[in-house]
mmCIF file of C-alpha atoms in Angstrom:
data_model
loop_
_atom_site.group_PDB
_atom_site.id
_atom_site.type_symbol
_atom_site.label_atom_id
_atom_site.label_comp_id
_atom_site.label_asym_id
_atom_site.label_seq_id
_atom_site.Cartn_x
_atom_site.Cartn_y
_atom_site.Cartn_z
ATOM 1 C CA MET A 633 31.862 -19.984 -21.215
ATOM 2 C CA SER A 634 31.153 -19.070 -24.832
ATOM 3 C CA THR A 635 32.205 -15.813 -26.452
ATOM 4 C CA GLY A 636 28.523 -14.876 -26.604
ATOM 5 C CA GLY A 637 28.279 -15.462 -22.869
ATOM 6 C CA ASN A 638 31.303 -13.265 -22.240
ATOM 7 C CA LYS A 639 29.837 -10.518 -24.428
ATOM 8 C CA LEU A 640 26.573 -10.795 -22.505
ATOM 9 C CA LEU A 641 28.330 -10.409 -19.163
ATOM 10 C CA LEU A 642 30.208 -7.360 -20.436
ATOM 11 C CA ASP A 643 26.904 -5.793 -21.542
ATOM 12 C CA LEU A 644 25.303 -6.616 -18.198
ATOM 13 C CA TYR A 645 28.284 -5.138 -16.359
ATOM 14 C CA ARG A 646 27.932 -1.922 -18.370
ATOM 15 C CA THR A 647 24.249 -1.670 -17.437
ATOM 16 C CA MET A 648 24.912 -2.376 -13.770
ATOM 17 C CA ARG A 649 27.734 0.156 -13.705
ATOM 18 C CA ARG A 650 25.399 2.773 -15.205
ATOM 19 C CA ILE A 651 22.827 2.008 -12.504
ATOM 20 C CA ARG A 652 25.424 2.263 -9.736
ATOM 21 C CA SER A 653 26.854 5.514 -11.079
ATOM 22 C CA PHE A 654 23.394 7.014 -11.573
ATOM 23 C CA GLU A 655 22.413 6.209 -7.990
ATOM 24 C CA GLU A 656 25.639 7.693 -6.651
ATOM 25 C CA ARG A 657 24.881 10.923 -8.520
ATOM 26 C CA VAL A 658 21.302 10.938 -7.206
ATOM 27 C CA ASN A 659 22.778 10.752 -3.735
ATOM 28 C CA GLU A 660 24.969 13.773 -4.506
ATOM 29 C CA LEU A 661 21.966 15.687 -5.829
ATOM 30 C CA PHE A 662 20.152 15.034 -2.546
ATOM 31 C CA VAL A 663 23.104 16.102 -0.397
ATOM 32 C CA ARG A 664 23.344 19.335 -2.389
ATOM 33 C CA GLY A 665 19.672 20.024 -1.669
ATOM 34 C CA GLN A 666 18.772 19.936 -5.354
ATOM 35 C CA SER A 667 16.417 16.967 -5.423
ATOM 36 C CA ALA A 668 12.650 17.371 -5.161
ATOM 37 C CA GLY A 669 11.040 16.054 -1.990
ATOM 38 C CA SER A 670 12.626 14.596 1.130
ATOM 39 C CA MET A 671 12.630 10.869 0.310
ATOM 40 C CA LEU A 672 15.075 8.945 -1.851
ATOM 41 C CA HIS A 673 15.316 5.163 -1.977
ATOM 42 C CA MET A 674 18.480 4.035 -3.753
ATOM 43 C CA SER A 675 18.920 0.643 -5.399
ATOM 44 C CA ILE A 676 22.643 0.240 -4.689
ATOM 45 C CA GLY A 677 23.124 -3.489 -4.099
ATOM 46 C CA GLU A 678 20.235 -4.437 -6.400
ATOM 47 C CA GLU A 679 21.982 -3.866 -9.741
ATOM 48 C CA ALA A 680 21.613 -7.508 -10.837
ATOM 49 C CA ILE A 681 18.053 -6.542 -11.762
ATOM 50 C CA ALA A 682 19.752 -5.741 -15.079
ATOM 51 C CA GLY A 683 19.642 -9.486 -15.772
ATOM 52 C CA VAL A 684 15.847 -9.506 -15.559
ATOM 53 C CA CYS A 685 15.461 -6.397 -17.702
ATOM 54 C CA ARG A 686 17.773 -7.904 -20.325
ATOM 55 C CA ALA A 687 15.511 -10.970 -20.545
ATOM 56 C CA MET A 688 12.487 -8.752 -21.268
ATOM 57 C CA GLU A 689 11.586 -7.772 -24.823
ATOM 58 C CA GLN A 690 10.404 -4.648 -26.599
ATOM 59 C CA GLY A 691 6.733 -4.157 -25.798
ATOM 60 C CA ASP A 692 6.880 -5.804 -22.375
ATOM 61 C CA SER A 693 5.651 -3.674 -19.476
ATOM 62 C CA PHE A 694 6.526 -3.352 -15.801
ATOM 63 C CA THR A 695 5.750 -1.684 -12.506
ATOM 64 C CA THR A 696 8.362 -0.741 -9.926
ATOM 65 C CA HIS A 697 8.777 -0.399 -6.187
ATOM 66 C CA HIS A 698 10.323 2.461 -4.187
ATOM 67 C CA ARG A 699 13.785 1.712 -5.640
ATOM 68 C CA GLY A 700 12.892 1.895 -9.307
ATOM 69 C CA HIS A 701 15.697 4.074 -10.722
ATOM 70 C CA GLY A 702 17.868 1.123 -11.722
ATOM 71 C CA ILE A 703 15.017 -0.696 -13.422
ATOM 72 C CA PHE A 704 14.241 2.360 -15.545
ATOM 73 C CA ILE A 705 17.898 2.754 -16.525
ATOM 74 C CA ALA A 706 18.119 -0.935 -17.463
ATOM 75 C CA ARG A 707 14.987 -0.613 -19.605
ATOM 76 C CA GLY A 708 16.505 2.208 -21.632
ATOM 77 C CA ALA A 709 15.544 5.389 -19.794
ATOM 78 C CA ASP A 710 17.403 8.616 -20.576
ATOM 79 C CA PRO A 711 19.541 9.559 -17.527
ATOM 80 C CA ASN A 712 19.053 13.279 -18.249
ATOM 81 C CA ARG A 713 15.270 13.015 -18.105
ATOM 82 C CA MET A 714 15.475 10.694 -15.100
ATOM 83 C CA MET A 715 17.695 13.097 -13.170
ATOM 84 C CA SER A 716 15.504 16.043 -14.153
ATOM 85 C CA GLU A 717 12.450 14.235 -12.805
ATOM 86 C CA ILE A 718 14.208 13.548 -9.510
ATOM 87 C CA ALA A 719 15.151 17.234 -9.375
ATOM 88 C CA GLY A 720 11.522 18.243 -10.039
ATOM 89 C CA LYS A 721 12.227 19.864 -13.394
ATOM 90 C CA ALA A 722 9.895 20.433 -16.337
ATOM 91 C CA ASP A 723 11.768 18.206 -18.813
ATOM 92 C CA GLY A 724 11.620 15.175 -16.512
ATOM 93 C CA TYR A 725 9.621 12.090 -17.454
ATOM 94 C CA CYS A 726 6.576 13.340 -15.513
ATOM 95 C CA SER A 727 7.286 17.065 -15.895
ATOM 96 C CA GLY A 728 8.819 17.090 -12.429
ATOM 97 C CA LYS A 729 5.589 16.003 -10.720
ATOM 98 C CA GLY A 730 6.515 12.392 -10.026
ATOM 99 C CA GLY A 731 9.922 12.832 -8.470
ATOM 100 C CA SER A 732 12.077 9.894 -7.452
ATOM 101 C CA MET A 733 9.349 7.430 -6.541
ATOM 102 C CA HIS A 734 6.629 8.057 -9.124
ATOM 103 C CA ILE A 735 8.377 8.059 -12.502
ATOM 104 C CA ALA A 736 6.339 6.557 -15.335
ATOM 105 C CA ASP A 737 6.653 6.393 -19.104
ATOM 106 C CA MET A 738 4.365 4.266 -21.255
ATOM 107 C CA ALA A 739 6.846 4.451 -24.139
ATOM 108 C CA LEU A 740 9.274 2.418 -22.026
ATOM 109 C CA GLY A 741 6.515 0.075 -20.891
ATOM 110 C CA ALA A 742 6.652 1.622 -17.410
ATOM 111 C CA LEU A 743 3.178 1.441 -15.882
ATOM 112 C CA GLY A 744 4.256 3.552 -12.927
ATOM 113 C CA ALA A 745 5.264 3.154 -9.320
ATOM 114 C CA ASN A 746 3.242 3.397 -6.137
ATOM 115 C CA ALA A 747 3.945 4.810 -2.696
ATOM 116 C CA ILE A 748 1.817 2.052 -1.170
ATOM 117 C CA VAL A 749 4.021 -0.994 -0.572
ATOM 118 C CA GLY A 750 2.953 -3.604 -3.123
ATOM 119 C CA GLY A 751 0.397 -1.208 -4.595
ATOM 120 C CA GLY A 752 1.676 -1.572 -8.149
ATOM 121 C CA ILE A 753 1.615 -5.376 -8.188
ATOM 122 C CA PRO A 754 -1.981 -5.886 -9.394
ATOM 123 C CA HIS A 755 -1.456 -3.521 -12.344
ATOM 124 C CA VAL A 756 0.499 -6.238 -14.157
ATOM 125 C CA VAL A 757 -2.469 -8.582 -13.861
ATOM 126 C CA GLY A 758 -4.545 -6.078 -15.810
ATOM 127 C CA ALA A 759 -1.778 -5.633 -18.363
ATOM 128 C CA GLY A 760 -1.369 -9.391 -18.692
ATOM 129 C CA MET A 761 -5.101 -9.839 -19.221
ATOM 130 C CA SER A 762 -5.005 -7.199 -21.946
ATOM 131 C CA TYR A 763 -2.115 -8.951 -23.712
ATOM 132 C CA ARG A 764 -3.862 -12.312 -23.525
ATOM 133 C CA ASN A 765 -7.211 -11.016 -24.770
ATOM 134 C CA ARG A 766 -5.623 -9.017 -27.597
ATOM 135 C CA LYS A 767 -3.314 -11.920 -28.460
ATOM 136 C CA LEU A 768 -0.175 -9.794 -28.009
ATOM 137 C CA PRO A 769 3.151 -11.580 -27.327
ATOM 138 C CA HIS A 770 4.068 -9.407 -24.335
ATOM 139 C CA VAL A 771 4.796 -10.027 -20.655
ATOM 140 C CA SER A 772 4.180 -7.693 -17.723
ATOM 141 C CA VAL A 773 6.614 -7.783 -14.788
ATOM 142 C CA ALA A 774 5.940 -6.512 -11.260
ATOM 143 C CA PHE A 775 9.120 -5.526 -9.430
ATOM 144 C CA PHE A 776 8.762 -5.257 -5.653
ATOM 145 C CA GLY A 777 10.779 -5.744 -2.474
ATOM 146 C CA ASP A 778 10.599 -8.379 0.234
ATOM 147 C CA GLY A 779 8.581 -5.945 2.356
ATOM 148 C CA ALA A 780 5.730 -6.303 -0.157
ATOM 149 C CA ALA A 781 5.856 -10.096 0.152
ATOM 150 C CA GLN A 782 3.656 -9.778 3.245
ATOM 151 C CA GLN A 783 0.961 -7.751 1.462
ATOM 152 C CA GLY A 784 -2.313 -9.526 0.770
ATOM 153 C CA ILE A 785 -2.678 -7.943 -2.664
ATOM 154 C CA LEU A 786 0.303 -9.984 -3.863
ATOM 155 C CA TYR A 787 -1.495 -13.266 -3.155
ATOM 156 C CA GLU A 788 -4.696 -12.094 -4.800
ATOM 157 C CA ALA A 789 -2.691 -11.063 -7.865
ATOM 158 C CA MET A 790 -0.744 -14.339 -7.984
ATOM 159 C CA ASN A 791 -3.938 -16.377 -7.693
ATOM 160 C CA MET A 792 -5.613 -14.481 -10.530
ATOM 161 C CA ALA A 793 -2.522 -14.722 -12.755
ATOM 162 C CA ALA A 794 -2.278 -18.484 -12.171
ATOM 163 C CA LEU A 795 -6.019 -19.076 -12.542
ATOM 164 C CA TRP A 796 -6.226 -17.224 -15.844
ATOM 165 C CA LYS A 797 -2.765 -18.264 -17.092
ATOM 166 C CA LEU A 798 -1.687 -14.691 -17.718
ATOM 167 C CA PRO A 799 1.696 -13.621 -19.174
ATOM 168 C CA VAL A 800 2.826 -12.136 -15.866
ATOM 169 C CA VAL A 801 6.001 -12.344 -13.759
ATOM 170 C CA PHE A 802 6.308 -11.332 -10.113
ATOM 171 C CA CYS A 803 9.911 -10.337 -9.394
ATOM 172 C CA CYS A 804 10.768 -9.967 -5.713
ATOM 173 C CA ILE A 805 14.020 -8.138 -4.989
ATOM 174 C CA ASN A 806 14.819 -9.548 -1.568
ATOM 175 C CA ASN A 807 17.350 -7.115 -0.138
ATOM 176 C CA GLN A 808 16.815 -8.613 3.337
ATOM 177 C CA TYR A 809 15.020 -5.623 4.863
ATOM 178 C CA GLY A 810 11.527 -4.127 4.728
ATOM 179 C CA MET A 811 12.438 -0.690 6.047
ATOM 180 C CA GLY A 812 14.169 -1.695 9.317
ATOM 181 C CA THR A 813 12.715 -5.200 9.681
ATOM 182 C CA ARG A 814 14.903 -8.108 8.614
ATOM 183 C CA ILE A 815 13.141 -10.668 6.446
ATOM 184 C CA ASP A 816 13.541 -13.529 8.943
ATOM 185 C CA ARG A 817 11.652 -11.424 11.495
ATOM 186 C CA ALA A 818 8.777 -10.896 9.092
ATOM 187 C CA ALA A 819 8.430 -14.323 7.453
ATOM 188 C CA ALA A 820 8.670 -17.819 8.937
ATOM 189 C CA ASN A 821 9.629 -19.182 5.514
ATOM 190 C CA THR A 822 12.071 -16.860 3.790
ATOM 191 C CA ASN A 823 12.040 -18.891 0.562
ATOM 192 C CA LEU A 824 9.545 -16.469 -0.909
ATOM 193 C CA HIS A 825 9.286 -18.155 -4.307
ATOM 194 C CA GLU A 826 7.833 -21.247 -2.610
ATOM 195 C CA ARG A 827 4.702 -19.269 -1.793
ATOM 196 C CA ALA A 828 4.190 -18.690 -5.514
ATOM 197 C CA ILE A 829 4.558 -22.394 -6.285
ATOM 198 C CA ALA A 830 1.732 -23.077 -3.831
ATOM 199 C CA CYS A 831 -0.407 -20.634 -5.854
ATOM 200 C CA GLY A 832 0.261 -22.567 -9.061
ATOM 201 C CA LEU A 833 3.042 -20.402 -10.520
ATOM 202 C CA ASN A 834 6.548 -21.229 -11.640
ATOM 203 C CA GLY A 835 8.903 -20.255 -8.838
ATOM 204 C CA LEU A 836 12.656 -19.683 -8.915
ATOM 205 C CA GLU A 837 15.268 -18.039 -6.708
ATOM 206 C CA ALA A 838 18.498 -16.522 -8.060
ATOM 207 C CA ASP A 839 21.628 -15.177 -6.405
ATOM 208 C CA GLY A 840 21.450 -11.413 -6.764
ATOM 209 C CA GLY A 841 25.226 -11.253 -6.482
ATOM 210 C CA ASP A 842 25.580 -13.147 -9.782
ATOM 211 C CA VAL A 843 23.993 -11.270 -12.684
ATOM 212 C CA GLU A 844 24.500 -14.199 -15.082
ATOM 213 C CA ALA A 845 22.517 -16.480 -12.768
ATOM 214 C CA VAL A 846 19.800 -13.841 -12.526
ATOM 215 C CA HIS A 847 19.622 -13.497 -16.303
ATOM 216 C CA GLU A 848 19.437 -17.262 -16.810
ATOM 217 C CA ALA A 849 16.621 -17.641 -14.261
ATOM 218 C CA ALA A 850 14.776 -14.628 -15.688
ATOM 219 C CA GLU A 851 14.930 -16.032 -19.212
ATOM 220 C CA ARG A 852 13.345 -19.277 -18.022
ATOM 221 C CA ILE A 853 10.608 -17.567 -16.017
ATOM 222 C CA ILE A 854 9.790 -14.888 -18.622
ATOM 223 C CA THR A 855 9.782 -17.332 -21.566
ATOM 224 C CA ALA A 856 7.351 -19.591 -19.705
ATOM 225 C CA ALA A 857 5.136 -16.609 -18.821
ATOM 226 C CA ARG A 858 5.078 -15.538 -22.466
ATOM 227 C CA ASN A 859 3.671 -18.984 -23.213
ATOM 228 C CA GLY A 860 0.917 -18.802 -20.616
ATOM 229 C CA MET A 861 2.655 -19.993 -17.439
ATOM 230 C CA PRO A 862 3.046 -17.044 -15.022
ATOM 231 C CA GLY A 863 5.998 -17.079 -12.679
ATOM 232 C CA PHE A 864 7.705 -15.679 -9.613
ATOM 233 C CA LEU A 865 11.420 -14.887 -9.395
ATOM 234 C CA THR A 866 13.253 -13.924 -6.214
ATOM 235 C CA LEU A 867 16.588 -12.096 -6.401
ATOM 236 C CA THR A 868 18.463 -12.509 -3.134
ATOM 237 C CA CYS A 869 20.700 -9.482 -2.625
ATOM 238 C CA TYR A 870 21.652 -6.992 0.106
ATOM 239 C CA ARG A 871 20.673 -3.370 0.503
ATOM 240 C CA HIS A 872 23.964 -1.515 0.919
ATOM 241 C CA PHE A 873 22.506 1.466 2.751
ATOM 242 C CA GLY A 874 19.473 2.409 4.833
ATOM 243 C CA HIS A 875 15.852 2.276 3.758
ATOM 244 C CA ALA A 876 15.913 5.899 2.583
ATOM 245 C CA ARG A 877 18.687 8.447 2.215
ATOM 246 C CA LEU A 878 18.416 9.739 5.806
ATOM 247 C CA ASP A 879 18.263 6.253 7.362
ATOM 248 C CA LYS A 880 21.679 5.356 8.801
ATOM 249 C CA SER A 881 20.448 1.774 9.470
ATOM 250 C CA PRO A 882 21.262 1.588 13.214
ATOM 251 C CA TYR A 883 19.459 -1.769 13.249
ATOM 252 C CA ARG A 884 22.424 -3.399 11.429
ATOM 253 C CA ASP A 885 25.949 -3.858 12.730
ATOM 254 C CA GLU A 886 29.144 -3.357 10.734
ATOM 255 C CA ALA A 887 29.941 -7.082 10.549
ATOM 256 C CA GLU A 888 26.590 -7.826 8.931
ATOM 257 C CA GLU A 889 27.013 -5.006 6.411
ATOM 258 C CA ARG A 890 30.515 -6.147 5.452
ATOM 259 C CA GLU A 891 29.265 -9.685 4.873
ATOM 260 C CA GLY A 892 26.149 -8.556 3.026
ATOM 261 C CA ARG A 893 28.050 -6.330 0.631
ATOM 262 C CA LYS A 894 30.010 -9.348 -0.606
ATOM 263 C CA ARG A 895 26.902 -9.956 -2.709
ATOM 264 C CA ASP A 896 27.847 -6.910 -4.777
ATOM 265 C CA ALA A 897 26.902 -7.970 -8.318
ATOM 266 C CA VAL A 898 28.878 -5.117 -9.890
ATOM 267 C CA ALA A 899 32.147 -6.042 -8.166
ATOM 268 C CA ASN A 900 31.564 -9.762 -8.774
ATOM 269 C CA ALA A 901 30.913 -9.255 -12.495
ATOM 270 C CA ARG A 902 34.035 -7.140 -12.814
ATOM 271 C CA HIS A 903 36.116 -9.829 -11.120
ATOM 272 C CA THR A 904 34.681 -12.502 -13.438
ATOM 273 C CA LEU A 905 35.359 -10.430 -16.577
ATOM 274 C CA LEU A 906 38.978 -9.963 -15.540
ATOM 275 C CA ALA A 907 39.401 -13.626 -14.558
ATOM 276 C CA ARG A 908 38.061 -14.822 -17.923
ATOM 277 C CA GLY A 909 40.127 -12.337 -19.859
ATOM 278 C CA THR A 910 36.990 -10.895 -21.467
ATOM 279 C CA ALA A 911 38.192 -7.378 -20.652
ATOM 280 C CA GLY A 912 41.340 -5.925 -19.176
ATOM 281 C CA GLU A 913 41.610 -3.606 -16.201
ATOM 282 C CA GLN A 914 42.285 -0.652 -18.498
ATOM 283 C CA ASP A 915 39.253 -1.482 -20.668
ATOM 284 C CA LEU A 916 36.963 -1.517 -17.647
ATOM 285 C CA GLU A 917 38.482 1.675 -16.269
ATOM 286 C CA ILE A 918 37.759 3.449 -19.547
ATOM 287 C CA MET A 919 34.195 2.126 -19.498
ATOM 288 C CA ASP A 920 33.701 3.227 -15.885
ATOM 289 C CA LYS A 921 35.072 6.720 -16.573
ATOM 290 C CA THR A 922 32.827 7.094 -19.638
ATOM 291 C CA ILE A 923 29.791 6.118 -17.578
ATOM 292 C CA GLU A 924 30.756 8.491 -14.775
ATOM 293 C CA ALA A 925 31.016 11.331 -17.296
ATOM 294 C CA GLU A 926 27.562 10.434 -18.667
ATOM 295 C CA MET A 927 26.015 10.621 -15.197
ATOM 296 C CA ASN A 928 27.869 13.815 -14.294
ATOM 297 C CA THR A 929 26.336 15.335 -17.402
ATOM 298 C CA ALA A 930 22.902 14.150 -16.231
ATOM 299 C CA VAL A 931 23.353 15.978 -12.910
ATOM 300 C CA ASP A 932 24.503 19.154 -14.652
ATOM 301 C CA HIS A 933 21.545 18.911 -17.014
ATOM 302 C CA ALA A 934 19.066 18.512 -14.134
ATOM 303 C CA VAL A 935 20.502 21.411 -12.155
ATOM 304 C CA ALA A 936 20.356 23.729 -15.189
ATOM 305 C CA ALA A 937 16.875 22.618 -16.297
ATOM 306 C CA LEU A 938 13.864 24.836 -15.622
ATOM 307 C CA PRO A 939 11.187 24.037 -13.038
ATOM 308 C CA PRO A 940 7.649 23.488 -14.338
ATOM 309 C CA PRO A 941 5.576 26.678 -14.719
ATOM 310 C CA VAL A 942 3.061 27.194 -11.926
ATOM 311 C CA ASP A 943 0.172 27.253 -14.398
ATOM 312 C CA THR A 944 0.911 23.607 -15.340
ATOM 313 C CA MET A 945 0.275 22.429 -11.782
ATOM 314 C CA PHE A 946 -3.003 20.709 -12.644
ATOM 315 C CA ARG A 947 -2.072 19.516 -16.119
ATOM 316 C CA ASP A 948 -2.462 15.713 -16.356
ATOM 317 C CA VAL A 949 -4.454 15.814 -13.096
ATOM 318 C CA PHE A 950 -7.802 16.961 -14.510
ATOM 319 C CA ALA A 951 -9.285 16.087 -17.895
ATOM 320 C CA GLU A 952 -9.019 18.642 -20.649
ATOM 321 C CA GLY A 953 -11.913 21.097 -20.450
ATOM 322 C CA GLU A 954 -12.552 20.519 -16.742
ATOM 323 C CA PRO A 955 -12.494 23.698 -14.614
ATOM 324 C CA ARG A 956 -9.345 24.024 -12.574
ATOM 325 C CA PRO A 957 -9.503 24.384 -8.772
ATOM 326 C CA ARG A 958 -9.552 27.945 -7.510
ATOM 327 C CA PRO A 959 -6.651 29.155 -5.375
ATOM 328 C CA LEU A 960 -7.487 28.804 -1.679
ATOM 329 C CA ARG A 961 -7.198 32.570 -1.108
ATOM 330 C CA GLN A 962 -9.714 33.243 -3.882
ATOM 331 C CA HIS A 963 -12.057 30.548 -2.583
ATOM 332 C CA LEU A 964 -11.962 31.954 0.972
ATOM 333 C CA SER A 965 -12.534 35.502 -0.286
ATOM 334 C CA MET A 966 -15.618 34.314 -2.148
ATOM 335 C CA ILE A 967 -17.006 32.543 0.938
ATOM 336 C CA LEU A 968 -16.338 35.514 3.221
ATOM 337 C CA GLY A 969 -17.884 37.888 0.675
ATOM 338 C CA GLU A 970 -21.059 35.788 0.498
ATOM 339 C CA ALA A 971 -21.207 35.655 4.307
ATOM 340 C CA ARG A 972 -21.284 39.466 4.467
#
């Protein structure tokens, strides 16, 4: 392994550790009752997505699935603004209106997320068409889970991307479960990338427990897409916890969870760095502590931040100049007054 390769792994480890620490703090925010909404989908176990994000370039765009926090962090999001959004605060990325599952920021290339499983996938086809027609050197990446692999919109999107040779990548994060349904109970052929090959796309599968392998595969797929050959990349990993924060995953036994968590890309990267002598135990401890302090600060920032003013409720919902909806009480009073 070259020095450059070792430096790359250290950078990828730092990103994955930031994702892991951020998600752990999000969990704490939820337990303390200081997150907005009742649903949180954590990406612990999916940190190797950092390898895909590293292969992307400035100007590339993406859409995310329910577990998009880690992707945003890997693409350069500010943890303070991320945590504020999850807490429903005014200085969050969407002024506290998006919450955990609907964060978007065009400046980061984030085209948004969607509560409908697979709903964000076709957006990258539109982005890819725009890049092609405007002769821009960008790629648009759709991140989604294995649960979305059964959605018909995915196949329509793949067919259009292949037919029109769009700079698009479909990245399936196969964490083995769509909510409580294991992938082999939802798909006869669990080699999901093979479906893409049948549609005329490049198709690769990478071990989501090995971030270097993920990065290498992503570079191949994304480079080809940038040159007019769209692709599909599957990351095979394991969801460490339940579907959402309150799901205790009774559909899995302890033996399966122990085995599945051996695919932990963060722990595996740390072991490799130590084995190669790229970093010492003390070096990594200092890095981990620094990252933990950064994410603790993000939680403190979110808790102290102000909620959005009530009069901004409809901002960004209606066009400027459009009349705002009347409060229900006022509307009912008007109707009852006219009735008399």
